[in-house]
Coordinates of C-alpha atoms in Angstrom, one line a residue:
Chain X
M24 CA 34.5 31.7 23.9
N25 CA 30.7 31.9 24.1
K26 CA 30.3 35.3 25.6
P27 CA 27.9 37.5 23.5
L28 CA 30.2 40.5 23.9
F29 CA 33.2 38.6 22.6
H30 CA 31.2 37.5 19.6
F31 CA 30.0 41.1 19.0
A32 CA 33.7 42.2 19.2
L33 CA 34.5 39.6 16.6
A34 CA 31.8 40.9 14.3
V35 CA 33.1 44.5 14.7
L36 CA 36.6 43.1 13.9
V37 CA 35.3 41.5 10.7
A38 CA 33.5 44.7 9.7
I39 CA 36.7 46.6 10.0
A40 CA 39.1 44.0 8.6
L41 CA 37.0 43.2 5.5
P42 CA 37.6 46.4 3.5
V43 CA 41.3 46.3 4.4
L44 CA 41.8 42.7 3.2
V45 CA 39.3 42.5 0.3
P46 CA 40.0 45.0 -2.6
S47 CA 36.4 45.1 -3.9
K48 CA 34.3 47.1 -1.5
T49 CA 31.1 45.9 -3.3
L50 CA 32.2 42.4 -2.4
C51 CA 32.7 43.5 1.2
S52 CA 29.1 44.8 1.3
E53 CA 27.8 41.6 -0.2
V54 CA 29.5 39.6 2.5
L55 CA 27.9 41.6 5.3
I56 CA 24.5 41.6 3.5
F57 CA 24.5 37.8 3.2
A58 CA 25.8 37.6 6.8
I59 CA 22.5 39.3 7.9
A60 CA 20.4 36.9 5.8
V61 CA 22.4 33.9 7.0
A62 CA 22.0 35.0 10.6
G63 CA 18.2 35.2 10.0
C64 CA 18.3 31.6 8.6
N65 CA 20.3 30.5 11.6
L66 CA 17.7 31.8 14.0
L67 CA 15.3 29.3 12.4
L68 CA 17.7 26.4 11.8
G69 CA 20.2 26.6 14.6
Y70 CA 18.0 28.0 17.3
T71 CA 14.5 26.8 16.5
G72 CA 15.3 23.6 14.6
L73 CA 13.3 24.7 11.5
L74 CA 15.1 24.0 8.2
S75 CA 13.5 26.7 6.0
F76 CA 14.1 26.4 2.3
G77 CA 12.1 29.6 1.8
Q78 CA 14.5 32.3 2.9
G79 CA 14.7 33.4 -0.8
I80 CA 11.1 34.5 -0.5
F81 CA 11.9 37.1 2.2
F82 CA 15.1 38.2 0.5
G83 CA 13.5 38.6 -2.9
L84 CA 10.4 40.4 -1.5
G85 CA 12.8 42.7 0.4
S86 CA 14.6 43.5 -2.8
Y87 CA 11.4 44.2 -4.7
T88 CA 9.9 46.3 -1.9
L89 CA 13.0 48.5 -1.8
G90 CA 13.2 48.7 -5.5
L91 CA 9.5 49.7 -5.9
T92 CA 9.7 52.2 -3.1
L93 CA 12.7 54.0 -4.4
L94 CA 11.5 53.9 -8.0
H95 CA 8.1 55.2 -7.4
S96 CA 8.6 57.6 -4.5
S97 CA 11.2 59.9 -3.0
L98 CA 11.1 58.3 0.4
P99 CA 14.5 58.1 2.2
L100 CA 16.6 54.9 1.9
V101 CA 16.2 54.1 5.6
V102 CA 12.4 54.1 5.2
A103 CA 12.6 51.9 2.1
L104 CA 14.8 49.5 4.1
A105 CA 12.3 49.5 6.9
L106 CA 9.5 48.7 4.5
A107 CA 11.5 45.9 3.0
S108 CA 12.0 44.5 6.5
I109 CA 8.3 44.9 7.4
V110 CA 7.2 43.1 4.2
G111 CA 9.7 40.3 4.8
G112 CA 8.4 39.9 8.4
L113 CA 4.7 40.0 7.5
V114 CA 5.1 37.5 4.7
A115 CA 7.2 35.3 7.0
V116 CA 4.3 35.1 9.4
V117 CA 2.1 33.8 6.6
I118 CA 4.7 31.4 5.3
G119 CA 5.7 30.2 8.8
G120 CA 2.0 29.8 9.8
L121 CA 1.4 27.7 6.7
A122 CA 4.6 25.6 6.8
I123 CA 4.4 24.7 10.5
R124 CA 1.1 23.0 9.9
R125 CA 3.3 20.1 8.7
Q126 CA 6.3 18.8 10.6
G127 CA 9.8 17.4 9.9
V128 CA 10.6 16.7 6.3
Y129 CA 7.1 17.8 5.2
F130 CA 7.9 21.2 6.7
V131 CA 11.1 21.4 4.6
M132 CA 9.4 20.3 1.4
L133 CA 6.6 22.7 2.0
T134 CA 9.0 25.7 2.4
L135 CA 10.7 24.7 -0.8
A136 CA 7.4 24.4 -2.6
L137 CA 6.4 27.8 -1.2
A138 CA 9.7 29.3 -2.4
Q139 CA 8.8 28.0 -5.9
L140 CA 5.3 29.5 -5.6
F141 CA 6.8 33.0 -4.9
Y142 CA 9.3 32.6 -7.7
F143 CA 6.6 31.9 -10.2
L144 CA 4.5 34.6 -8.7
A145 CA 7.3 37.2 -9.3
Y146 CA 7.8 35.7 -12.7
S147 CA 4.1 35.9 -13.6
L148 CA 3.5 39.4 -12.3
S149 CA 6.0 41.0 -14.7
G150 CA 4.1 44.3 -14.7
I151 CA 5.2 44.9 -11.1
T152 CA 8.4 42.9 -10.8
G153 CA 9.8 43.3 -14.3
G154 CA 9.6 39.5 -14.7
D155 CA 12.7 38.0 -16.1
N156 CA 14.5 41.3 -16.3
G157 CA 13.9 42.4 -12.8
L158 CA 13.5 45.9 -11.6
L159 CA 16.2 48.0 -13.2
G160 CA 17.8 51.4 -12.3
I161 CA 17.0 51.5 -8.6
P162 CA 18.4 54.8 -7.3
R163 CA 20.5 54.9 -4.1
P164 CA 19.6 58.0 -2.2
G165 CA 21.9 59.2 0.6
V166 CA 21.2 59.1 4.3
G167 CA 20.9 62.6 5.8
P168 CA 23.9 64.5 4.8
F169 CA 25.9 61.4 3.7
D170 CA 26.1 60.5 0.1
L171 CA 26.2 56.7 -0.4
N172 CA 27.1 56.4 -4.0
G173 CA 30.7 55.5 -3.4
A174 CA 31.4 51.8 -2.8
L175 CA 33.2 52.5 0.5
A176 CA 30.5 54.8 1.7
F177 CA 27.8 52.2 1.1
Y178 CA 30.0 49.6 2.8
V179 CA 30.2 51.8 5.9
F180 CA 26.4 52.1 5.9
T181 CA 26.0 48.3 5.4
A182 CA 28.5 47.6 8.2
I183 CA 26.5 49.8 10.6
V184 CA 23.2 48.1 9.7
F185 CA 24.9 44.7 10.0
L186 CA 26.3 45.4 13.5
L187 CA 22.9 46.7 14.6
I188 CA 21.1 43.6 13.4
F189 CA 23.9 41.4 14.8
A190 CA 23.5 42.9 18.2
A191 CA 19.7 42.8 18.1
L192 CA 19.8 39.1 17.1
Q193 CA 22.2 38.4 20.0
R194 CA 19.7 40.0 22.3
V195 CA 17.0 37.8 20.9
V196 CA 18.9 34.5 21.3
V197 CA 19.9 35.2 24.9
S198 CA 16.4 36.4 25.9
T199 CA 13.9 34.1 27.6
F200 CA 12.2 33.9 24.2
G201 CA 15.5 32.7 22.6
R202 CA 16.1 30.2 25.3
T203 CA 12.6 28.8 24.8
L204 CA 13.3 28.5 21.1
L205 CA 16.2 26.2 22.0
A206 CA 13.9 24.1 24.2
I207 CA 11.5 23.8 21.2
R208 CA 14.4 22.9 18.9
D209 CA 15.7 20.1 21.3
N210 CA 12.3 18.7 22.1
G211 CA 9.2 20.3 20.7
E212 CA 6.7 17.9 22.3
R213 CA 8.2 18.5 25.7
A214 CA 8.1 22.3 25.3
Q215 CA 4.5 21.9 24.3
A216 CA 3.7 19.7 27.3
I217 CA 5.4 22.2 29.6
G218 CA 2.9 24.7 28.3
F219 CA 4.8 26.9 25.9
P220 CA 2.8 28.1 22.9
V221 CA 5.1 26.3 20.5
R222 CA 3.3 27.3 17.3
L223 CA 3.2 31.0 18.3
F224 CA 6.9 31.0 19.2
K225 CA 7.8 29.3 15.9
I226 CA 5.8 32.0 14.0
V227 CA 7.5 34.8 15.9
A228 CA 10.9 33.2 15.1
F229 CA 9.8 33.2 11.4
A230 CA 8.7 36.8 11.6
I231 CA 12.1 37.9 13.0
S232 CA 13.9 35.8 10.5
G233 CA 11.8 37.2 7.6
A234 CA 12.2 40.8 8.7
V235 CA 16.0 40.4 9.0
T236 CA 16.2 38.6 5.6
G237 CA 13.9 41.1 3.9
L238 CA 16.2 43.9 5.2
A239 CA 19.2 42.0 3.7
G240 CA 17.3 41.7 0.4
G241 CA 16.6 45.4 0.4
L242 CA 20.2 46.2 1.1
H243 CA 21.3 43.9 -1.7
A244 CA 19.0 45.7 -4.2
A245 CA 20.3 49.0 -3.1
L246 CA 23.9 47.7 -3.5
I247 CA 23.5 46.4 -7.1
G248 CA 20.9 48.9 -8.3
I249 CA 18.5 46.2 -9.5
A250 CA 16.1 43.7 -8.0
P251 CA 16.6 40.7 -10.2
L252 CA 14.4 37.6 -10.5
S253 CA 17.4 35.6 -9.1
S254 CA 16.9 37.3 -5.8
I255 CA 13.8 35.3 -5.2
D256 CA 14.7 32.0 -6.8
Y257 CA 15.5 28.5 -5.5
H258 CA 19.2 29.1 -5.8
L259 CA 19.1 32.0 -3.4
S260 CA 17.3 30.0 -0.7
E261 CA 19.7 27.2 -1.3
S262 CA 22.8 29.4 -1.0
V263 CA 21.6 31.0 2.2
L264 CA 21.0 27.6 3.7
I265 CA 24.4 26.3 2.5
M266 CA 26.1 29.4 4.1
T267 CA 24.3 28.7 7.4
V268 CA 25.5 25.1 7.5
I269 CA 29.0 25.9 6.4
G270 CA 29.4 28.6 9.1
G271 CA 27.9 26.4 11.8
T272 CA 24.4 26.3 13.1
G273 CA 23.3 27.7 16.5
N274 CA 26.0 30.3 16.6
L275 CA 25.4 33.8 15.2
F276 CA 29.1 34.5 14.5
G277 CA 29.3 31.2 12.6
S278 CA 26.8 32.8 10.2
V279 CA 29.2 35.7 9.5
L280 CA 32.0 33.1 8.8
G281 CA 29.7 31.1 6.5
A282 CA 28.6 34.1 4.5
G283 CA 32.2 35.4 4.3
F284 CA 33.6 32.1 3.2
Y285 CA 30.8 31.4 0.6
V286 CA 30.7 34.9 -0.9
I287 CA 34.4 35.4 -1.2
V288 CA 35.3 31.9 -2.3
S289 CA 32.5 31.8 -4.9
S290 CA 33.6 35.1 -6.2
V291 CA 37.2 34.0 -6.5
L292 CA 36.5 30.5 -7.9
S293 CA 33.7 31.5 -10.3
A294 CA 36.2 33.9 -12.0
I295 CA 38.7 31.0 -12.4
W296 CA 36.4 28.1 -13.2
P297 CA 32.7 28.6 -14.0
R298 CA 31.9 25.1 -12.9
W299 CA 33.1 25.7 -9.3
M300 CA 29.9 24.5 -7.9
L301 CA 31.1 21.0 -8.5
L302 CA 33.7 21.7 -5.7
L303 CA 30.9 23.2 -3.6
G304 CA 29.0 20.0 -3.9
A305 CA 32.0 18.0 -2.8
L306 CA 32.6 20.4 0.1
L307 CA 29.0 19.9 1.3
I308 CA 29.4 16.1 1.3
A309 CA 32.8 16.4 3.1
L310 CA 31.1 18.7 5.6
T311 CA 28.4 16.1 6.5
L312 CA 31.1 13.4 6.9
F313 CA 33.9 15.2 8.7
M314 CA 33.0 18.7 10.0
Q315 CA 29.3 18.7 11.0
K316 CA 29.7 21.8 13.2
G317 CA 30.9 23.9 10.3
L318 CA 33.6 26.5 10.4
W319 CA 32.7 27.7 13.8
G320 CA 33.0 24.2 15.1
L321 CA 36.5 23.9 13.6
I322 CA 37.6 27.1 15.3
E323 CA 36.1 26.0 18.7
A324 CA 37.9 22.7 18.4
A325 CA 41.2 24.4 17.6
V326 CA 40.8 26.9 20.4
S327 CA 40.0 24.2 23.0
R328 CA 42.8 22.1 21.8
I329 CA 45.3 25.0 22.3
R330 CA 43.7 25.9 25.7
D331 CA 43.4 22.4 27.2
G332 CA 45.9 20.5 25.2
G333 CA 43.1 18.1 24.0
P334 CA 39.8 18.1 22.2
R335 CA 36.7 18.9 24.3
R336 CA 33.0 18.5 23.7
S337 CA 31.7 22.0 22.8
R338 CA 28.4 23.5 23.7
S339 CA 27.6 23.9 20.0
A340 CA 24.2 23.4 18.6
I341 CA 24.3 19.9 17.2
R342 CA 21.0 18.1 17.7
P343 CA 21.2 14.6 18.9
A344 CA 21.3 11.9 16.3
R345 CA 18.1 10.1 15.4
G346 CA 17.4 7.3 17.8
E347 CA 18.9 8.9 20.9
K348 CA 16.3 11.0 22.4
P349 CA 17.6 13.8 24.6
Chain B
M6 CA -13.2 20.5 -26.2
I7 CA -9.8 22.1 -25.8
Y8 CA -10.1 21.5 -22.0
L9 CA -10.8 17.8 -22.6
S10 CA -7.7 17.5 -24.7
Q11 CA -5.7 19.3 -22.0
I12 CA -7.0 16.9 -19.4
V13 CA -5.7 14.0 -21.4
N14 CA -2.4 15.9 -21.7
G15 CA -2.5 16.4 -17.9
I16 CA -2.9 12.7 -17.3
G17 CA 0.3 12.0 -19.3
L18 CA 2.2 14.7 -17.4
G19 CA 0.7 13.5 -14.1
M20 CA 1.8 9.9 -14.7
L21 CA 5.4 11.2 -15.2
Y22 CA 5.1 13.2 -11.9
F23 CA 3.8 10.0 -10.3
L24 CA 6.8 8.1 -11.5
L25 CA 9.1 10.8 -10.2
A26 CA 7.5 11.2 -6.8
V27 CA 6.9 7.5 -6.1
G28 CA 10.6 6.9 -6.1
L29 CA 11.2 9.7 -3.6
S30 CA 8.3 8.4 -1.6
I31 CA 9.4 4.8 -1.2
I32 CA 13.0 5.9 -0.5
F33 CA 11.6 8.0 2.4
G34 CA 9.3 5.3 3.5
L35 CA 12.0 2.7 4.0
L36 CA 15.1 4.8 4.7
H37 CA 13.5 7.9 6.4
F38 CA 15.9 9.8 4.2
V39 CA 15.0 13.0 2.3
N40 CA 16.7 12.8 -1.0
F41 CA 17.4 16.2 -2.4
A42 CA 19.3 14.6 -5.2
H43 CA 16.1 13.0 -6.6
G44 CA 15.7 15.8 -9.2
A45 CA 19.3 15.3 -10.2
F46 CA 18.7 11.6 -10.9
Y47 CA 15.8 12.7 -13.1
L48 CA 18.1 15.2 -14.9
L49 CA 20.8 12.6 -15.3
G50 CA 18.3 10.1 -16.7
A51 CA 17.1 12.7 -19.2
Y52 CA 20.6 13.5 -20.4
L53 CA 21.7 9.9 -20.6
C54 CA 18.7 9.1 -22.7
Y55 CA 19.5 12.0 -25.0
A56 CA 23.1 11.0 -25.3
L57 CA 22.2 7.4 -26.1
L58 CA 19.8 8.5 -28.7
Q59 CA 22.5 10.7 -30.2
H60 CA 24.6 7.6 -30.6
G61 CA 21.9 6.1 -32.7
I62 CA 20.5 3.8 -30.0
D63 CA 16.8 2.9 -30.3
F64 CA 14.5 4.9 -28.0
W65 CA 13.4 1.8 -26.0
W66 CA 16.9 0.8 -25.3
A67 CA 17.9 4.4 -24.5
I68 CA 15.3 4.9 -21.7
T69 CA 15.9 1.4 -20.3
L70 CA 19.7 1.9 -20.3
A71 CA 19.4 5.4 -18.8
G72 CA 17.2 4.1 -16.0
L73 CA 19.6 1.2 -15.3
I74 CA 22.8 3.3 -15.4
V75 CA 21.3 5.8 -13.0
A76 CA 20.0 3.0 -10.7
A77 CA 23.5 1.5 -10.7
F78 CA 25.1 4.9 -10.0
A79 CA 22.6 5.5 -7.2
A80 CA 23.4 2.1 -5.7
L81 CA 27.1 3.0 -5.6
V82 CA 26.3 6.4 -4.0
E83 CA 24.0 4.8 -1.4
A84 CA 26.5 2.1 -0.4
G85 CA 29.6 4.4 -0.6
L86 CA 28.2 7.5 1.0
L87 CA 24.6 7.8 2.2
R88 CA 24.8 4.7 4.3
R89 CA 27.3 6.5 6.5
I90 CA 25.0 9.4 7.3
Y91 CA 21.6 7.8 8.0
R92 CA 22.2 8.0 11.7
L93 CA 22.6 11.8 11.5
D94 CA 19.9 14.4 11.7
H95 CA 17.7 15.2 8.6
M96 CA 19.6 18.4 8.1
Y97 CA 22.7 16.5 7.2
H98 CA 20.8 14.2 4.8
I99 CA 19.6 17.3 3.1
V100 CA 23.0 19.0 2.9
A101 CA 24.8 15.9 1.6
T102 CA 22.2 15.3 -1.1
I103 CA 22.2 19.0 -2.1
G104 CA 25.9 18.6 -2.5
L105 CA 25.4 15.5 -4.6
A106 CA 22.7 17.2 -6.7
L107 CA 25.1 20.2 -7.4
M108 CA 27.8 17.8 -8.4
I109 CA 25.5 15.9 -10.8
Q110 CA 24.2 19.2 -12.3
E111 CA 27.7 20.6 -12.8
F112 CA 28.8 17.3 -14.3
V113 CA 25.9 17.5 -16.8
I114 CA 26.9 21.1 -17.7
I115 CA 30.5 20.1 -18.2
V116 CA 29.7 17.1 -20.4
W117 CA 26.7 18.5 -22.4
G118 CA 27.0 22.3 -22.0
P119 CA 24.8 24.8 -20.3
V120 CA 22.4 25.2 -23.1
G121 CA 19.4 22.9 -23.4
A122 CA 18.4 20.8 -26.3
S123 CA 15.3 19.3 -27.8
V124 CA 14.7 15.7 -28.3
S125 CA 12.7 14.4 -31.2
T126 CA 9.9 12.0 -30.7
P127 CA 10.9 8.4 -31.4
P128 CA 10.0 7.6 -35.0
A129 CA 7.6 4.8 -34.2
L130 CA 5.5 7.2 -32.1
V131 CA 5.5 10.3 -34.3
G132 CA 2.0 10.0 -35.6
V133 CA -1.2 11.5 -34.3
V134 CA -4.4 9.8 -33.2
M135 CA -7.9 11.2 -33.7
L136 CA -9.8 11.1 -30.5
G137 CA -13.3 12.2 -31.3
N138 CA -12.9 15.6 -32.9
F139 CA -9.4 16.5 -31.9
I140 CA -6.0 15.4 -32.9
Y141 CA -3.8 13.8 -30.3
P142 CA 0.0 13.1 -30.5
E143 CA 0.7 9.3 -30.3
Y144 CA 3.7 9.8 -28.0
R145 CA 1.5 11.2 -25.3
I146 CA -0.8 8.3 -25.5
F147 CA 2.2 6.1 -25.3
V148 CA 3.4 7.8 -22.2
V149 CA 0.1 7.3 -20.5
G150 CA -0.1 3.6 -21.4
F151 CA 3.6 2.9 -20.6
T152 CA 3.6 4.6 -17.2
A153 CA 0.3 2.9 -16.4
V154 CA 1.8 -0.5 -17.1
L155 CA 4.9 0.5 -15.0
A156 CA 2.6 1.7 -12.2
L157 CA 0.9 -1.7 -12.2
V158 CA 4.2 -3.6 -12.1
L159 CA 5.4 -1.4 -9.3
W160 CA 2.2 -1.9 -7.4
W161 CA 2.6 -5.6 -7.8
L162 CA 6.2 -5.4 -6.7
L163 CA 5.4 -3.5 -3.6
E164 CA 2.1 -5.2 -2.6
G165 CA 2.4 -8.7 -4.2
T166 CA 6.0 -9.9 -3.8
R167 CA 8.2 -10.9 -0.9
L168 CA 10.6 -8.0 -1.6
G169 CA 7.6 -5.6 -1.4
A170 CA 6.5 -7.1 1.9
I171 CA 10.0 -6.7 3.3
V172 CA 10.1 -3.1 2.1
R173 CA 6.8 -2.3 3.7
A174 CA 7.8 -4.0 6.9
G175 CA 11.0 -2.2 6.9
S176 CA 9.2 1.1 6.6
E177 CA 7.5 0.3 9.9
S178 CA 10.6 -1.0 11.7
S179 CA 13.9 -1.6 10.0
D180 CA 15.2 -3.2 13.3
S181 CA 12.7 -6.0 13.2
I182 CA 13.6 -6.7 9.6
S183 CA 17.2 -7.1 10.6
L184 CA 16.2 -9.4 13.4
L185 CA 14.3 -11.6 11.0
G186 CA 17.6 -12.2 9.3
Y187 CA 17.2 -10.0 6.2
D188 CA 20.2 -8.0 5.1
I189 CA 18.7 -4.5 5.6
K190 CA 21.7 -2.8 4.0
R191 CA 21.2 -4.6 0.7
I192 CA 17.5 -3.9 0.8
N193 CA 18.2 -0.2 1.4
T194 CA 20.6 -0.1 -1.5
A195 CA 18.1 -1.9 -3.8
V196 CA 15.2 0.4 -2.9
F197 CA 17.4 3.5 -3.3
A198 CA 18.5 2.3 -6.7
L199 CA 14.9 1.5 -7.7
G200 CA 13.7 5.0 -6.7
A201 CA 16.5 6.7 -8.6
G202 CA 15.9 4.5 -11.6
L203 CA 12.3 5.5 -11.7
A204 CA 13.2 9.2 -11.5
A205 CA 15.7 8.6 -14.4
L206 CA 13.0 6.8 -16.4
A207 CA 10.6 9.8 -15.8
G208 CA 13.4 12.1 -17.0
G209 CA 13.9 10.0 -20.2
L210 CA 10.2 9.8 -21.0
A211 CA 9.8 13.6 -20.4
T212 CA 12.5 14.7 -22.8
P213 CA 10.5 14.4 -26.1
I214 CA 7.7 16.5 -24.4
R215 CA 9.6 19.2 -22.6
G216 CA 13.2 19.1 -24.0
L217 CA 16.3 19.3 -21.9
D218 CA 18.1 21.8 -19.8
P219 CA 20.6 21.4 -17.0
F220 CA 18.2 23.0 -14.5
M221 CA 15.3 20.7 -15.0
G222 CA 16.4 18.8 -11.9
V223 CA 15.4 21.6 -9.5
E224 CA 12.0 22.0 -11.1
A225 CA 11.5 18.2 -10.9
L226 CA 12.5 18.1 -7.3
A227 CA 10.0 20.8 -6.4
I228 CA 7.2 19.1 -8.3
A229 CA 8.0 15.8 -6.6
F230 CA 7.8 17.6 -3.2
V231 CA 4.5 19.1 -4.1
V232 CA 3.2 15.6 -5.1
V233 CA 4.3 14.0 -1.8
V234 CA 3.1 16.9 0.3
I235 CA -0.3 16.5 -1.3
G236 CA -0.3 12.7 -1.5
G237 CA 1.6 11.8 1.6
M238 CA 5.1 10.2 1.9
G239 CA 5.3 6.4 1.5
S240 CA 1.9 6.2 -0.1
F241 CA 1.7 4.7 -3.6
T242 CA -2.0 5.6 -4.1
G243 CA -1.3 9.1 -2.7
A244 CA 1.5 9.7 -5.2
L245 CA -0.7 8.5 -8.0
I246 CA -3.7 10.7 -7.2
A247 CA -1.5 13.7 -6.3
G248 CA 0.6 13.3 -9.5
L249 CA -2.4 13.2 -11.7
L250 CA -4.0 16.2 -9.9
V251 CA -0.8 18.2 -10.3
G252 CA -0.4 17.2 -14.0
I253 CA -4.1 18.1 -14.8
V254 CA -4.0 21.4 -13.0
Q255 CA -0.8 22.4 -14.8
S256 CA -2.1 21.4 -18.3
L257 CA -5.5 23.1 -17.8
M258 CA -3.8 26.3 -16.7
A259 CA -1.5 26.2 -19.6
T260 CA -4.4 27.1 -21.9
I261 CA -6.2 29.4 -19.4
W262 CA -3.1 31.5 -18.3
P263 CA 0.1 30.2 -19.7
E264 CA 2.4 32.3 -17.5
G265 CA 0.6 31.1 -14.4
A266 CA 0.6 27.4 -15.2
S267 CA 3.5 26.6 -12.8
L268 CA 2.1 29.0 -10.3
A269 CA -1.2 27.2 -10.2
V270 CA 0.5 23.9 -9.2
Y271 CA 1.9 25.5 -6.1
I272 CA -1.3 27.3 -5.3
A273 CA -3.2 24.0 -5.5
M274 CA -0.7 22.6 -3.0
V275 CA -1.3 25.5 -0.6
V276 CA -5.1 24.9 -0.9
V277 CA -4.7 21.2 -0.1
V278 CA -2.5 22.0 2.9
L279 CA -4.9 24.5 4.2
V280 CA -8.0 22.4 3.7
M281 CA -6.4 19.0 4.5
P282 CA -3.3 19.6 6.7
R283 CA -2.5 15.9 6.6
G284 CA -2.6 15.6 2.8
L285 CA -5.2 13.8 0.7
L286 CA -4.8 10.4 2.2
G287 CA -4.1 11.6 5.7
R288 CA -1.1 9.5 6.6
A289 CA 1.6 11.7 8.1

């Protein structure tokens, strides 16, 4: 159940099944794009114990970078995406370096305030970002001989990028580096005492998360052809965080589930009832009360019940409650 | 001269930010609970005040009732829901209160619609005052005076009364408060309601200045966070100084570079974090 190869196989399965099950190929692309961003958030929250409210910064900057690159040059799409990723990663080093100066709840509040800073920055610098309107009319060049203008063609491209990123993140979390992040998550002071450079590791985790999220932002701008102001706002940071928690923290495939659930359900519900977020709010409260391990936790519990005929404590990434030190 | 007038404006704004942030701050101090619904209480207070005014209720009663209704609602939420999740990790506090904030925001949109509104200044405070050479709206002077009185009352409540002593002791160790025989659950509920009521009051007072819209809660939450990051959580004086600083920076920038006024607030925060990582008063 926890073998990386098995999880990768599940990710491949999702990438193949999505366009078969979901009629809108644009929606399919959106699911996988957010799955990338959510996996990036999960690396911080689930594996490093850092609740970042600033993922929208990297997503938005990725969108703007891709938009500006493709609008003002004839560089290929892959280069533009790489630039989006680099900008996301570099800014994440700065944001991470600043935010980890404060710990715990101060860290969370600081990331939220920094997200607001970048939102207002994008809003104020309307000469570059298009301000309220965003960057409009971003072209979508093909890759080599392949034309990506069709929705399905772009989905295939997105799916390939998604699988590459998924596999890369899997490598990161099983590496010594990834294991050390878990040690930092579970007890930062102990990891520090053992001699790990905790701050550096946290900043590197931020850099990877920012690069991955920036890439997702770039893909999103290429998908919708604009880089809107809403790609860098509070709501985006909040949605990515919500998807991460709904999917289940500390498990990369959980992020795919969280993104899929949120993107598809929000698309269906918002068409029926514009005030669907009322239900989302209720779901989040129910989640904290009854299913703290998210969708992946539900699946794990179901599988172990079938396998063992009874519930079993899973190895999922729930941190110990306040008061009971590990 | 224009700058001087903006500084006075900033003090009014800053006192509202103080009111908003001090509630968040005392809730965290006692409950160690990050309340992401704090901005939503501010939003709800603003809309309730607006609705009561629409029904012809006097401004004084409207802000008082709005504060009390939100405090009562917050007490119910604390006793019915939040109490159950204190033992969980901060992440769950944040997720649950984000959920609560979303529900309040959507409720506001369902009842009052997605488009904002403006609120007229209470008739008794419509006039202007001449301060030296410049004209100054009476309402803003009123806000400064009113919030200053409130701040004094609050300070007395926290520093000079038995309840305040219990709350401060509880911030140090809630177990010892329980051992002394105080009902910590009721104290928690009372403090949570007080914090939410203060946010609602700030919302009500802010409406004649900034108008209303269903997304003002998010903005308020972010500002409250900036104030406590700068001033330190659980610190009354910190919230006051940081609130005023943020208000003055924002008002001054509004004349220098209007588009960048909000931006400047966050840049000021980054500067403080870089120069004084522990915040202005250094308790963290």
